[in-house]
Every structure is written in C-alpha cells, then in structure tokens.
Amino acid sequence: MSNVSDPSLCDQRFRNKHVIITGAGGNFGREGCLYFAIRGARVAAFDNNADALEETLTIVNEQISRKGEDSTKADGQILSFMCDVTKPASVEAAVDDAVKSFGTPSLLWNNAGYQGQIKPTLEYSIDDFATVMSVNVIGMFTVLQSVAKRMAASTTDTPKSTDNSAEHKFSIVNTSSVAALRGTPAMVAYSSSKAAVIAMTVSSAKDLAPHGIRVNCISPALIGPGFMWTRQNELHASSGSPYFSSDPETVASGKINSVPMKRLGSIEEVVKSVAFLLSDDSSYTTAFNLVVDGGLSGGLH
C-alpha cells in the first residue's frame, strides 16, 4: 500500500488521544478500534467477551504492524480491558486500569449494547426487557458517568484557554438507533432503550458542557451486508408481526426499498460519523443525534 494513497496516514485528529470504546468485541466496536488505532490513538477496548476482545486485539495489532512497515511511524496502541457494563464495579475497574495505562481519556465511544428479542409486544418477555434496559440504558449511563468524572476532574486544574474550542476538549458519543425514532415493530425493548439513550445524551450534554465535555449520539439503521443484517431479517420474518413478511428476503428488499438512497450503509460509514462527532471537526456540536440511515427516517429527528 502506498503512503500517498492511504488517507489514515494524513489524519492527525486522533494522534495520541486516549479513546475508550465499549462493545469492542462486536463488529462496530472492532471497526472503531481499528479506525482510531491506525490513526495514532491509544485505544482502550472494553468488552465482557474475552474471546471477542482477543480477536479485536489481534486484528488491530496486525494492522498497526502493517502501518509501521508502510509508514515512518505507527503510533497507535490498543489494550483490552474486561468490562461488564451492567456491573458498576466492573466499569470502575476497567476505567481505572485504562487511565493507569493511557492517562485521562479524551474520547469515549459508548457503544456496548444488546438487541434483545424480536417479538410483538404481547409476547415480549419482561425479563428480557429488563436485560435490554440494564445493558443499553443503565450500563450506558454507568460508563458515561464513570468516564465523564475522570474527564471533568482533569479540567479543574487546567487554565482557561483563549481558544474556545479547546475548552471543550473531551467528547463522548453514545450509540442509539433509528429504532428510537421509528419505534420499530417487534422491538419494543430495544426501541425504548435507544430512545432513552437520545434523552440521556441531550440531558448529560447540558450537564457536562461546563466541564468541557461534549456529548452526542449516533443513530444508524440498515447496516450490512453480513451476519447481523441477515439474522435480523430472519427474526423479523419469524416474529409474526403483521408489519413484516414471513419471507426474510422480502423483508430485506422491503427495508432497502424504503431507504431513499436505495442501499445498505456500511460499518465504516457509521464509524466515520462517530469519528466526526468525537473529533474537533464538530467542536461546536453537542446534544445532537446524528442519524446514519440513507434518509430512512428523514423528518423524524
């Protein structure tokens, strides 16, 4: 690979920044770890799945090594930390260890989540509803608060800068979903939890702005192809909901036809949107929900 053709070598926005990514063992989190690490960030990868975390570490370190061979310097680093977001003690331990390794985090992608069952409301398990809320709402808040406390503490001894953008040098992005805006049928727990994430983002953004912390969220939809895209269509087809065909291929084509851009989005496109919100390119943006769905939910946000 030529250095000239590789845009990551020219992207200095995240060099030496400490970014924490939860859900780092999943497809989105893994792609995020790779994106930031090859751009010189110090990535703290959080997940509660040891095998998935190890796979993320292996993939990212291989790419960092290749960058080192192709460029003059490969600054990116990644370390993994076991973290169960439903357990505050686990979150505190992981954040403490990340701070010991990389210093105060500059950035957080609060990305861990659980989809839950795909069943109509009358059939939905209350226990599973509680699990979805525990991970997607309480777990997300637990991580946000823990990391934000470290960020806020580091600003108390920092002199005020004449550069207003520098006064808000910390950035958090929470992962929501277009399901929060559309109220996707047969996904009552997931939709409810992601709506809560948007409200959490707006409220915490106002509380944390005086501490130099911006908080935004991202709402993707119809990202694929891949196992998760295929599996979700199968589950929608078998849900018994009158809003979905019983044929997974018909479900898939119906979803794509409802998108003005008439295609699926990619994980890379989601990560690039997260990177925009985490970077100083969005220095005057907070309490905002960035929708990445090809226009599917146009007018609803």
PDB file of C-alpha atoms in Angstrom:
ATOM      1  CA  MET A   1       0.000   0.000   0.000  1.00  0.00           C
ATOM      2  CA  SER A   2       1.336   3.420  -0.958  1.00  0.00           C
ATOM      3  CA  ASN A   3       1.601   6.005   1.805  1.00  0.00           C
ATOM      4  CA  VAL A   4       0.215   8.649  -0.556  1.00  0.00           C
ATOM      5  CA  SER A   5      -2.975   6.665  -1.184  1.00  0.00           C
ATOM      6  CA  ASP A   6      -3.640   5.876   2.469  1.00  0.00           C
ATOM      7  CA  PRO A   7      -5.759   8.684   3.994  1.00  0.00           C
ATOM      8  CA  SER A   8      -5.274   7.388   7.546  1.00  0.00           C
ATOM      9  CA  LEU A   9      -1.628   8.437   7.407  1.00  0.00           C
ATOM     10  CA  CYS A  10      -2.680  12.064   6.884  1.00  0.00           C
ATOM     11  CA  ASP A  11      -5.408  12.056   9.537  1.00  0.00           C
ATOM     12  CA  GLN A  12      -3.901  13.610  12.667  1.00  0.00           C
ATOM     13  CA  ARG A  13      -7.149  14.262  14.545  1.00  0.00           C
ATOM     14  CA  PHE A  14      -6.738  11.343  16.943  1.00  0.00           C
ATOM     15  CA  ARG A  15      -2.975  11.023  17.286  1.00  0.00           C
ATOM     16  CA  ASN A  16      -2.039  10.362  20.925  1.00  0.00           C
ATOM     17  CA  LYS A  17      -5.662  10.741  22.031  1.00  0.00           C
ATOM     18  CA  HIS A  18      -6.900   8.191  24.565  1.00  0.00           C
ATOM     19  CA  VAL A  19     -10.219   6.770  23.325  1.00  0.00           C
ATOM     20  CA  ILE A  20     -12.315   4.236  25.228  1.00  0.00           C
ATOM     21  CA  ILE A  21     -14.586   2.024  23.122  1.00  0.00           C
ATOM     22  CA  THR A  22     -17.158  -0.241  24.745  1.00  0.00           C
ATOM     23  CA  GLY A  23     -18.568  -3.202  22.865  1.00  0.00           C
ATOM     24  CA  ALA A  24     -15.128  -3.530  21.298  1.00  0.00           C
ATOM     25  CA  GLY A  25     -15.601  -7.222  20.596  1.00  0.00           C
ATOM     26  CA  GLY A  26     -18.537  -6.594  18.255  1.00  0.00           C
ATOM     27  CA  ASN A  27     -18.412  -5.640  14.591  1.00  0.00           C
ATOM     28  CA  PHE A  28     -18.948  -1.909  15.109  1.00  0.00           C
ATOM     29  CA  GLY A  29     -16.635  -1.646  18.105  1.00  0.00           C
ATOM     30  CA  ARG A  30     -13.908  -3.641  16.396  1.00  0.00           C
ATOM     31  CA  GLU A  31     -14.039  -1.441  13.312  1.00  0.00           C
ATOM     32  CA  GLY A  32     -13.863   1.592  15.591  1.00  0.00           C
ATOM     33  CA  CYS A  33     -10.822   0.244  17.421  1.00  0.00           C
ATOM     34  CA  LEU A  34      -9.088  -0.291  14.095  1.00  0.00           C
ATOM     35  CA  TYR A  35     -10.082   3.116  12.736  1.00  0.00           C
ATOM     36  CA  PHE A  36      -8.714   5.058  15.694  1.00  0.00           C
ATOM     37  CA  ALA A  37      -5.631   2.907  16.337  1.00  0.00           C
ATOM     38  CA  ILE A  38      -4.263   3.234  12.804  1.00  0.00           C
ATOM     39  CA  ARG A  39      -4.684   6.985  13.161  1.00  0.00           C
ATOM     40  CA  GLY A  40      -2.388   7.092  16.147  1.00  0.00           C
ATOM     41  CA  ALA A  41      -4.877   6.867  19.012  1.00  0.00           C
ATOM     42  CA  ARG A  42      -4.333   4.968  22.245  1.00  0.00           C
ATOM     43  CA  VAL A  43      -7.359   2.696  22.266  1.00  0.00           C
ATOM     44  CA  ALA A  44      -8.806   1.115  25.398  1.00  0.00           C
ATOM     45  CA  ALA A  45     -11.040  -1.702  24.142  1.00  0.00           C
ATOM     46  CA  PHE A  46     -13.796  -2.722  26.590  1.00  0.00           C
ATOM     47  CA  ASP A  47     -15.962  -5.835  26.318  1.00  0.00           C
ATOM     48  CA  ASN A  48     -17.250  -8.658  28.514  1.00  0.00           C
ATOM     49  CA  ASN A  49     -16.378 -11.345  25.940  1.00  0.00           C
ATOM     50  CA  ALA A  50     -12.748 -12.355  26.349  1.00  0.00           C
ATOM     51  CA  ASP A  51     -12.529 -14.272  23.067  1.00  0.00           C
ATOM     52  CA  ALA A  52     -14.060 -11.449  21.053  1.00  0.00           C
ATOM     53  CA  LEU A  53     -11.730  -8.938  22.708  1.00  0.00           C
ATOM     54  CA  GLU A  54      -8.712 -11.086  21.883  1.00  0.00           C
ATOM     55  CA  GLU A  55      -9.808 -11.262  18.254  1.00  0.00           C
ATOM     56  CA  THR A  56     -10.145  -7.483  18.129  1.00  0.00           C
ATOM     57  CA  LEU A  57      -6.683  -7.085  19.628  1.00  0.00           C
ATOM     58  CA  THR A  58      -5.150  -9.483  17.105  1.00  0.00           C
ATOM     59  CA  ILE A  59      -6.766  -7.790  14.091  1.00  0.00           C
ATOM     60  CA  VAL A  60      -5.882  -4.267  15.211  1.00  0.00           C
ATOM     61  CA  ASN A  61      -2.287  -5.117  16.148  1.00  0.00           C
ATOM     62  CA  GLU A  62      -1.757  -6.769  12.769  1.00  0.00           C
ATOM     63  CA  GLN A  63      -2.919  -3.609  11.024  1.00  0.00           C
ATOM     64  CA  ILE A  64      -0.782  -1.397  13.268  1.00  0.00           C
ATOM     65  CA  SER A  65       2.238  -3.531  12.364  1.00  0.00           C
ATOM     66  CA  ARG A  66       1.485  -3.141   8.672  1.00  0.00           C
ATOM     67  CA  LYS A  67       1.226   0.605   9.097  1.00  0.00           C
ATOM     68  CA  GLY A  68       4.607   0.521  10.789  1.00  0.00           C
ATOM     69  CA  GLU A  69       6.076  -1.195   7.758  1.00  0.00           C
ATOM     70  CA  ASP A  70       4.417   1.163   5.276  1.00  0.00           C
ATOM     71  CA  SER A  71       4.985   4.452   7.069  1.00  0.00           C
ATOM     72  CA  THR A  72       7.677   6.199   9.017  1.00  0.00           C
ATOM     73  CA  LYS A  73       5.956   5.643  12.336  1.00  0.00           C
ATOM     74  CA  ALA A  74       2.992   3.702  13.692  1.00  0.00           C
ATOM     75  CA  ASP A  75       1.921   5.440  16.895  1.00  0.00           C
ATOM     76  CA  GLY A  76      -1.344   3.669  17.527  1.00  0.00           C
ATOM     77  CA  GLN A  77      -1.775   1.393  20.530  1.00  0.00           C
ATOM     78  CA  ILE A  78      -4.545  -0.852  21.773  1.00  0.00           C
ATOM     79  CA  LEU A  79      -5.079  -2.581  25.095  1.00  0.00           C
ATOM     80  CA  SER A  80      -8.067  -4.696  26.099  1.00  0.00           C
ATOM     81  CA  PHE A  81      -9.997  -4.482  29.363  1.00  0.00           C
ATOM     82  CA  MET A  82     -12.693  -6.873  30.511  1.00  0.00           C
ATOM     83  CA  CYS A  83     -15.806  -4.864  31.349  1.00  0.00           C
ATOM     84  CA  ASP A  84     -19.398  -5.809  32.130  1.00  0.00           C
ATOM     85  CA  VAL A  85     -21.349  -2.573  31.756  1.00  0.00           C
ATOM     86  CA  THR A  86     -24.177  -3.934  33.924  1.00  0.00           C
ATOM     87  CA  LYS A  87     -21.837  -4.079  36.925  1.00  0.00           C
ATOM     88  CA  PRO A  88     -20.641  -0.663  38.214  1.00  0.00           C
ATOM     89  CA  ALA A  89     -17.635  -2.218  39.969  1.00  0.00           C
ATOM     90  CA  SER A  90     -16.508  -3.804  36.684  1.00  0.00           C
ATOM     91  CA  VAL A  91     -16.852  -0.474  34.880  1.00  0.00           C
ATOM     92  CA  GLU A  92     -14.901   1.385  37.559  1.00  0.00           C
ATOM     93  CA  ALA A  93     -12.115  -1.195  37.497  1.00  0.00           C
ATOM     94  CA  ALA A  94     -11.838  -1.107  33.709  1.00  0.00           C
ATOM     95  CA  VAL A  95     -11.811   2.706  33.567  1.00  0.00           C
ATOM     96  CA  ASP A  96      -9.224   2.888  36.361  1.00  0.00           C
ATOM     97  CA  ASP A  97      -6.981   0.408  34.530  1.00  0.00           C
ATOM     98  CA  ALA A  98      -7.372   2.315  31.256  1.00  0.00           C
ATOM     99  CA  VAL A  99      -6.416   5.573  32.990  1.00  0.00           C
ATOM    100  CA  LYS A 100      -3.359   3.914  34.526  1.00  0.00           C
ATOM    101  CA  SER A 101      -2.298   2.714  31.071  1.00  0.00           C
ATOM    102  CA  PHE A 102      -3.104   5.724  28.900  1.00  0.00           C
ATOM    103  CA  GLY A 103      -3.968   8.633  31.175  1.00  0.00           C
ATOM    104  CA  THR A 104      -7.248  10.551  31.275  1.00  0.00           C
ATOM    105  CA  PRO A 105      -9.460   9.570  28.336  1.00  0.00           C
ATOM    106  CA  SER A 106     -10.063  12.299  25.786  1.00  0.00           C
ATOM    107  CA  LEU A 107     -12.796  10.433  23.935  1.00  0.00           C
ATOM    108  CA  LEU A 108     -15.445   7.802  24.647  1.00  0.00           C
ATOM    109  CA  TRP A 109     -17.471   5.793  22.175  1.00  0.00           C
ATOM    110  CA  ASN A 110     -20.170   4.391  24.465  1.00  0.00           C
ATOM    111  CA  ASN A 111     -21.140   1.548  22.166  1.00  0.00           C
ATOM    112  CA  ALA A 112     -21.954  -1.615  24.148  1.00  0.00           C
ATOM    113  CA  GLY A 113     -25.489  -2.820  23.531  1.00  0.00           C
ATOM    114  CA  TYR A 114     -27.926  -5.711  23.442  1.00  0.00           C
ATOM    115  CA  GLN A 115     -30.665  -6.065  20.814  1.00  0.00           C
ATOM    116  CA  GLY A 116     -32.932  -8.345  22.812  1.00  0.00           C
ATOM    117  CA  GLN A 117     -35.790 -10.408  21.473  1.00  0.00           C
ATOM    118  CA  ILE A 118     -37.663  -9.659  18.270  1.00  0.00           C
ATOM    119  CA  LYS A 119     -41.235 -10.375  19.287  1.00  0.00           C
ATOM    120  CA  PRO A 120     -44.526  -8.448  19.316  1.00  0.00           C
ATOM    121  CA  THR A 121     -45.328  -6.529  22.496  1.00  0.00           C
ATOM    122  CA  LEU A 122     -47.913  -9.018  23.784  1.00  0.00           C
ATOM    123  CA  GLU A 123     -45.374 -11.840  23.622  1.00  0.00           C
ATOM    124  CA  TYR A 124     -42.315  -9.966  24.841  1.00  0.00           C
ATOM    125  CA  SER A 125     -40.517 -11.329  27.893  1.00  0.00           C
ATOM    126  CA  ILE A 126     -40.422  -8.906  30.827  1.00  0.00           C
ATOM    127  CA  ASP A 127     -37.118 -10.434  31.925  1.00  0.00           C
ATOM    128  CA  ASP A 128     -35.577  -9.765  28.514  1.00  0.00           C
ATOM    129  CA  PHE A 129     -36.991  -6.223  28.537  1.00  0.00           C
ATOM    130  CA  ALA A 130     -35.197  -5.667  31.845  1.00  0.00           C
ATOM    131  CA  THR A 131     -31.956  -7.086  30.419  1.00  0.00           C
ATOM    132  CA  VAL A 132     -32.110  -4.744  27.426  1.00  0.00           C
ATOM    133  CA  MET A 133     -32.596  -1.771  29.738  1.00  0.00           C
ATOM    134  CA  SER A 134     -29.814  -2.940  32.038  1.00  0.00           C
ATOM    135  CA  VAL A 135     -27.293  -3.019  29.198  1.00  0.00           C
ATOM    136  CA  ASN A 136     -28.477  -0.256  26.871  1.00  0.00           C
ATOM    137  CA  VAL A 137     -29.610   2.351  29.385  1.00  0.00           C
ATOM    138  CA  ILE A 138     -28.222   1.731  32.867  1.00  0.00           C
ATOM    139  CA  GLY A 139     -24.983   0.260  31.510  1.00  0.00           C
ATOM    140  CA  MET A 140     -24.514   3.137  29.094  1.00  0.00           C
ATOM    141  CA  PHE A 141     -25.097   5.679  31.847  1.00  0.00           C
ATOM    142  CA  THR A 142     -22.705   3.862  34.186  1.00  0.00           C
ATOM    143  CA  VAL A 143     -19.905   4.084  31.617  1.00  0.00           C
ATOM    144  CA  LEU A 144     -20.739   7.676  30.663  1.00  0.00           C
ATOM    145  CA  GLN A 145     -20.694   8.848  34.281  1.00  0.00           C
ATOM    146  CA  SER A 146     -17.515   6.963  35.165  1.00  0.00           C
ATOM    147  CA  VAL A 147     -15.542   8.313  32.222  1.00  0.00           C
ATOM    148  CA  ALA A 148     -17.012  11.821  32.462  1.00  0.00           C
ATOM    149  CA  LYS A 149     -15.940  12.057  36.116  1.00  0.00           C
ATOM    150  CA  ARG A 150     -12.315  11.476  35.063  1.00  0.00           C
ATOM    151  CA  MET A 151     -12.625  13.992  32.244  1.00  0.00           C
ATOM    152  CA  ALA A 152     -14.191  16.637  34.489  1.00  0.00           C
ATOM    153  CA  ALA A 153     -11.612  16.119  37.236  1.00  0.00           C
ATOM    154  CA  SER A 154      -8.789  16.791  34.798  1.00  0.00           C
ATOM    155  CA  THR A 155     -10.222  20.197  33.837  1.00  0.00           C
ATOM    156  CA  THR A 156     -10.304  21.644  37.343  1.00  0.00           C
ATOM    157  CA  ASP A 157      -6.579  22.401  37.373  1.00  0.00           C
ATOM    158  CA  THR A 158      -6.353  23.427  33.708  1.00  0.00           C
ATOM    159  CA  PRO A 159      -6.078  27.179  32.995  1.00  0.00           C
ATOM    160  CA  LYS A 160      -8.742  28.677  30.742  1.00  0.00           C
ATOM    161  CA  SER A 161      -7.685  28.883  27.109  1.00  0.00           C
ATOM    162  CA  THR A 162      -8.320  31.810  24.786  1.00  0.00           C
ATOM    163  CA  ASP A 163      -9.311  29.206  22.186  1.00  0.00           C
ATOM    164  CA  ASN A 164     -12.969  28.474  22.982  1.00  0.00           C
ATOM    165  CA  SER A 165     -12.891  25.124  21.157  1.00  0.00           C
ATOM    166  CA  ALA A 166     -10.041  23.992  23.412  1.00  0.00           C
ATOM    167  CA  GLU A 167     -12.284  24.490  26.452  1.00  0.00           C
ATOM    168  CA  HIS A 168     -14.397  21.539  25.293  1.00  0.00           C
ATOM    169  CA  LYS A 169     -11.605  19.105  24.524  1.00  0.00           C
ATOM    170  CA  PHE A 170     -13.446  15.999  25.679  1.00  0.00           C
ATOM    171  CA  SER A 171     -16.036  14.230  23.579  1.00  0.00           C
ATOM    172  CA  ILE A 172     -18.464  11.366  24.164  1.00  0.00           C
ATOM    173  CA  VAL A 173     -20.579   9.575  21.572  1.00  0.00           C
ATOM    174  CA  ASN A 174     -23.379   7.238  22.655  1.00  0.00           C
ATOM    175  CA  THR A 175     -24.763   4.642  20.249  1.00  0.00           C
ATOM    176  CA  SER A 176     -28.506   4.957  19.771  1.00  0.00           C
ATOM    177  CA  SER A 177     -30.531   3.704  16.787  1.00  0.00           C
ATOM    178  CA  VAL A 178     -33.117   4.773  14.247  1.00  0.00           C
ATOM    179  CA  ALA A 179     -35.368   2.295  16.071  1.00  0.00           C
ATOM    180  CA  ALA A 180     -35.669   5.026  18.714  1.00  0.00           C
ATOM    181  CA  LEU A 181     -37.165   7.384  16.136  1.00  0.00           C
ATOM    182  CA  ARG A 182     -39.367   4.944  14.237  1.00  0.00           C
ATOM    183  CA  GLY A 183     -40.494   2.640  17.042  1.00  0.00           C
ATOM    184  CA  THR A 184     -39.633  -0.498  15.084  1.00  0.00           C
ATOM    185  CA  PRO A 185     -42.354  -3.160  15.415  1.00  0.00           C
ATOM    186  CA  ALA A 186     -41.498  -6.314  17.399  1.00  0.00           C
ATOM    187  CA  MET A 187     -38.560  -4.490  19.014  1.00  0.00           C
ATOM    188  CA  VAL A 188     -40.296  -2.710  21.876  1.00  0.00           C
ATOM    189  CA  ALA A 189     -37.450  -3.086  24.390  1.00  0.00           C
ATOM    190  CA  TYR A 190     -34.671  -2.122  22.000  1.00  0.00           C
ATOM    191  CA  SER A 191     -36.608   0.857  20.598  1.00  0.00           C
ATOM    192  CA  SER A 192     -37.454   2.065  24.092  1.00  0.00           C
ATOM    193  CA  SER A 193     -33.872   1.721  25.292  1.00  0.00           C
ATOM    194  CA  LYS A 194     -32.441   3.627  22.346  1.00  0.00           C
ATOM    195  CA  ALA A 195     -34.976   6.433  22.804  1.00  0.00           C
ATOM    196  CA  ALA A 196     -33.712   6.669  26.370  1.00  0.00           C
ATOM    197  CA  VAL A 197     -30.146   6.965  25.053  1.00  0.00           C
ATOM    198  CA  ILE A 198     -31.113  10.016  22.987  1.00  0.00           C
ATOM    199  CA  ALA A 199     -32.704  11.687  26.023  1.00  0.00           C
ATOM    200  CA  MET A 200     -29.690  10.734  28.139  1.00  0.00           C
ATOM    201  CA  THR A 201     -27.403  12.297  25.539  1.00  0.00           C
ATOM    202  CA  VAL A 202     -29.252  15.616  25.472  1.00  0.00           C
ATOM    203  CA  SER A 203     -29.558  15.912  29.250  1.00  0.00           C
ATOM    204  CA  SER A 204     -25.975  14.897  30.004  1.00  0.00           C
ATOM    205  CA  ALA A 205     -24.650  17.196  27.261  1.00  0.00           C
ATOM    206  CA  LYS A 206     -26.167  20.148  29.098  1.00  0.00           C
ATOM    207  CA  ASP A 207     -24.836  18.988  32.470  1.00  0.00           C
ATOM    208  CA  LEU A 208     -21.337  18.275  31.173  1.00  0.00           C
ATOM    209  CA  ALA A 209     -20.787  21.300  28.918  1.00  0.00           C
ATOM    210  CA  PRO A 210     -19.496  23.425  31.841  1.00  0.00           C
ATOM    211  CA  HIS A 211     -16.875  20.710  32.407  1.00  0.00           C
ATOM    212  CA  GLY A 212     -15.517  20.896  28.869  1.00  0.00           C
ATOM    213  CA  ILE A 213     -17.251  17.736  27.675  1.00  0.00           C
ATOM    214  CA  ARG A 214     -19.361  17.433  24.543  1.00  0.00           C
ATOM    215  CA  VAL A 215     -21.915  14.596  24.357  1.00  0.00           C
ATOM    216  CA  ASN A 216     -23.607  13.451  21.162  1.00  0.00           C
ATOM    217  CA  CYS A 217     -25.150  10.250  19.888  1.00  0.00           C
ATOM    218  CA  ILE A 218     -25.348   8.352  16.644  1.00  0.00           C
ATOM    219  CA  SER A 219     -28.364   6.507  15.250  1.00  0.00           C
ATOM    220  CA  PRO A 220     -27.580   4.025  12.482  1.00  0.00           C
ATOM    221  CA  ALA A 221     -30.034   1.813  10.595  1.00  0.00           C
ATOM    222  CA  LEU A 222     -29.903  -0.834   7.877  1.00  0.00           C
ATOM    223  CA  ILE A 223     -26.188  -1.545   8.055  1.00  0.00           C
ATOM    224  CA  GLY A 224     -24.883  -4.539   6.134  1.00  0.00           C
ATOM    225  CA  PRO A 225     -24.485  -6.927   4.490  1.00  0.00           C
ATOM    226  CA  GLY A 226     -23.303  -9.507   6.993  1.00  0.00           C
ATOM    227  CA  PHE A 227     -24.491 -11.970   9.589  1.00  0.00           C
ATOM    228  CA  MET A 228     -26.324  -9.445  11.778  1.00  0.00           C
ATOM    229  CA  TRP A 229     -28.229  -7.978   8.816  1.00  0.00           C
ATOM    230  CA  THR A 230     -29.263 -11.417   7.595  1.00  0.00           C
ATOM    231  CA  ARG A 231     -30.155 -12.682  11.055  1.00  0.00           C
ATOM    232  CA  GLN A 232     -32.285  -9.646  11.889  1.00  0.00           C
ATOM    233  CA  ASN A 233     -34.304 -10.128   8.706  1.00  0.00           C
ATOM    234  CA  GLU A 234     -34.824 -13.791   9.601  1.00  0.00           C
ATOM    235  CA  LEU A 235     -36.015 -12.836  13.081  1.00  0.00           C
ATOM    236  CA  HIS A 236     -38.350 -10.149  11.756  1.00  0.00           C
ATOM    237  CA  ALA A 237     -39.783 -12.663   9.272  1.00  0.00           C
ATOM    238  CA  SER A 238     -40.439 -15.217  12.002  1.00  0.00           C
ATOM    239  CA  SER A 239     -41.764 -12.706  14.549  1.00  0.00           C
ATOM    240  CA  GLY A 240     -45.395 -12.996  13.468  1.00  0.00           C
ATOM    241  CA  SER A 241     -45.652  -9.220  13.228  1.00  0.00           C
ATOM    242  CA  PRO A 242     -48.071  -8.055  10.509  1.00  0.00           C
ATOM    243  CA  TYR A 243     -45.538  -5.404   9.554  1.00  0.00           C
ATOM    244  CA  PHE A 244     -43.073  -7.963   8.186  1.00  0.00           C
ATOM    245  CA  SER A 245     -43.359 -10.628   5.506  1.00  0.00           C
ATOM    246  CA  SER A 246     -42.718 -14.216   6.570  1.00  0.00           C
ATOM    247  CA  ASP A 247     -40.027 -14.387   3.889  1.00  0.00           C
ATOM    248  CA  PRO A 248     -36.633 -12.974   5.028  1.00  0.00           C
ATOM    249  CA  GLU A 249     -35.641 -11.931   1.504  1.00  0.00           C
ATOM    250  CA  THR A 250     -38.871  -9.988   1.101  1.00  0.00           C
ATOM    251  CA  VAL A 251     -38.237  -8.345   4.480  1.00  0.00           C
ATOM    252  CA  ALA A 252     -34.740  -7.341   3.356  1.00  0.00           C
ATOM    253  CA  SER A 253     -35.824  -5.938  -0.006  1.00  0.00           C
ATOM    254  CA  GLY A 254     -38.689  -4.040   1.621  1.00  0.00           C
ATOM    255  CA  LYS A 255     -36.312  -2.365   4.045  1.00  0.00           C
ATOM    256  CA  ILE A 256     -33.862  -1.346   1.325  1.00  0.00           C
ATOM    257  CA  ASN A 257     -36.677  -0.028  -0.884  1.00  0.00           C
ATOM    258  CA  SER A 258     -37.786   2.217   1.984  1.00  0.00           C
ATOM    259  CA  VAL A 259     -34.384   3.947   2.007  1.00  0.00           C
ATOM    260  CA  PRO A 260     -34.212   6.979  -0.340  1.00  0.00           C
ATOM    261  CA  MET A 261     -30.601   6.084  -1.210  1.00  0.00           C
ATOM    262  CA  LYS A 262     -31.715   2.507  -2.080  1.00  0.00           C
ATOM    263  CA  ARG A 263     -28.807   0.734  -0.433  1.00  0.00           C
ATOM    264  CA  LEU A 264     -27.437  -0.502   2.866  1.00  0.00           C
ATOM    265  CA  GLY A 265     -24.972   1.525   4.865  1.00  0.00           C
ATOM    266  CA  SER A 266     -21.592   0.131   5.868  1.00  0.00           C
ATOM    267  CA  ILE A 267     -20.000  -0.205   9.286  1.00  0.00           C
ATOM    268  CA  GLU A 268     -17.189   2.032   8.034  1.00  0.00           C
ATOM    269  CA  GLU A 269     -19.696   4.788   7.263  1.00  0.00           C
ATOM    270  CA  VAL A 270     -21.013   4.578  10.820  1.00  0.00           C
ATOM    271  CA  VAL A 271     -17.512   4.712  12.302  1.00  0.00           C
ATOM    272  CA  LYS A 272     -16.610   7.728  10.166  1.00  0.00           C
ATOM    273  CA  SER A 273     -19.676   9.509  11.532  1.00  0.00           C
ATOM    274  CA  VAL A 274     -18.647   8.628  15.087  1.00  0.00           C
ATOM    275  CA  ALA A 275     -15.167   9.957  14.325  1.00  0.00           C
ATOM    276  CA  PHE A 276     -16.644  13.264  13.157  1.00  0.00           C
ATOM    277  CA  LEU A 277     -18.527  13.694  16.433  1.00  0.00           C
ATOM    278  CA  LEU A 278     -15.516  12.694  18.529  1.00  0.00           C
ATOM    279  CA  SER A 279     -13.134  14.980  16.656  1.00  0.00           C
ATOM    280  CA  ASP A 280     -12.650  18.738  16.818  1.00  0.00           C
ATOM    281  CA  ASP A 281     -14.363  18.908  13.412  1.00  0.00           C
ATOM    282  CA  SER A 282     -17.591  19.021  15.446  1.00  0.00           C
ATOM    283  CA  SER A 283     -16.239  21.361  18.145  1.00  0.00           C
ATOM    284  CA  TYR A 284     -19.466  23.432  18.311  1.00  0.00           C
ATOM    285  CA  THR A 285     -21.772  20.400  18.303  1.00  0.00           C
ATOM    286  CA  THR A 286     -23.262  18.872  21.438  1.00  0.00           C
ATOM    287  CA  ALA A 287     -26.616  17.315  22.454  1.00  0.00           C
ATOM    288  CA  PHE A 288     -27.030  16.171  18.842  1.00  0.00           C
ATOM    289  CA  ASN A 289     -28.254  12.890  17.372  1.00  0.00           C
ATOM    290  CA  LEU A 290     -26.504  12.139  14.072  1.00  0.00           C
ATOM    291  CA  VAL A 291     -28.647   9.769  12.001  1.00  0.00           C
ATOM    292  CA  VAL A 292     -26.886   7.446   9.552  1.00  0.00           C
ATOM    293  CA  ASP A 293     -29.659   5.722   7.610  1.00  0.00           C
ATOM    294  CA  GLY A 294     -29.649   6.869   3.992  1.00  0.00           C
ATOM    295  CA  GLY A 295     -32.679   9.101   4.630  1.00  0.00           C
ATOM    296  CA  LEU A 296     -34.924   6.346   6.036  1.00  0.00           C
ATOM    297  CA  SER A 297     -36.094   8.437   8.982  1.00  0.00           C
ATOM    298  CA  GLY A 298     -35.975  11.809   7.256  1.00  0.00           C
ATOM    299  CA  GLY A 299     -38.162  14.342   9.050  1.00  0.00           C
ATOM    300  CA  LEU A 300     -38.374  12.355  12.302  1.00  0.00           C
ATOM    301  CA  HIS A 301     -35.267  13.767  14.003  1.00  0.00           C
TER     302      HIS A 301
END
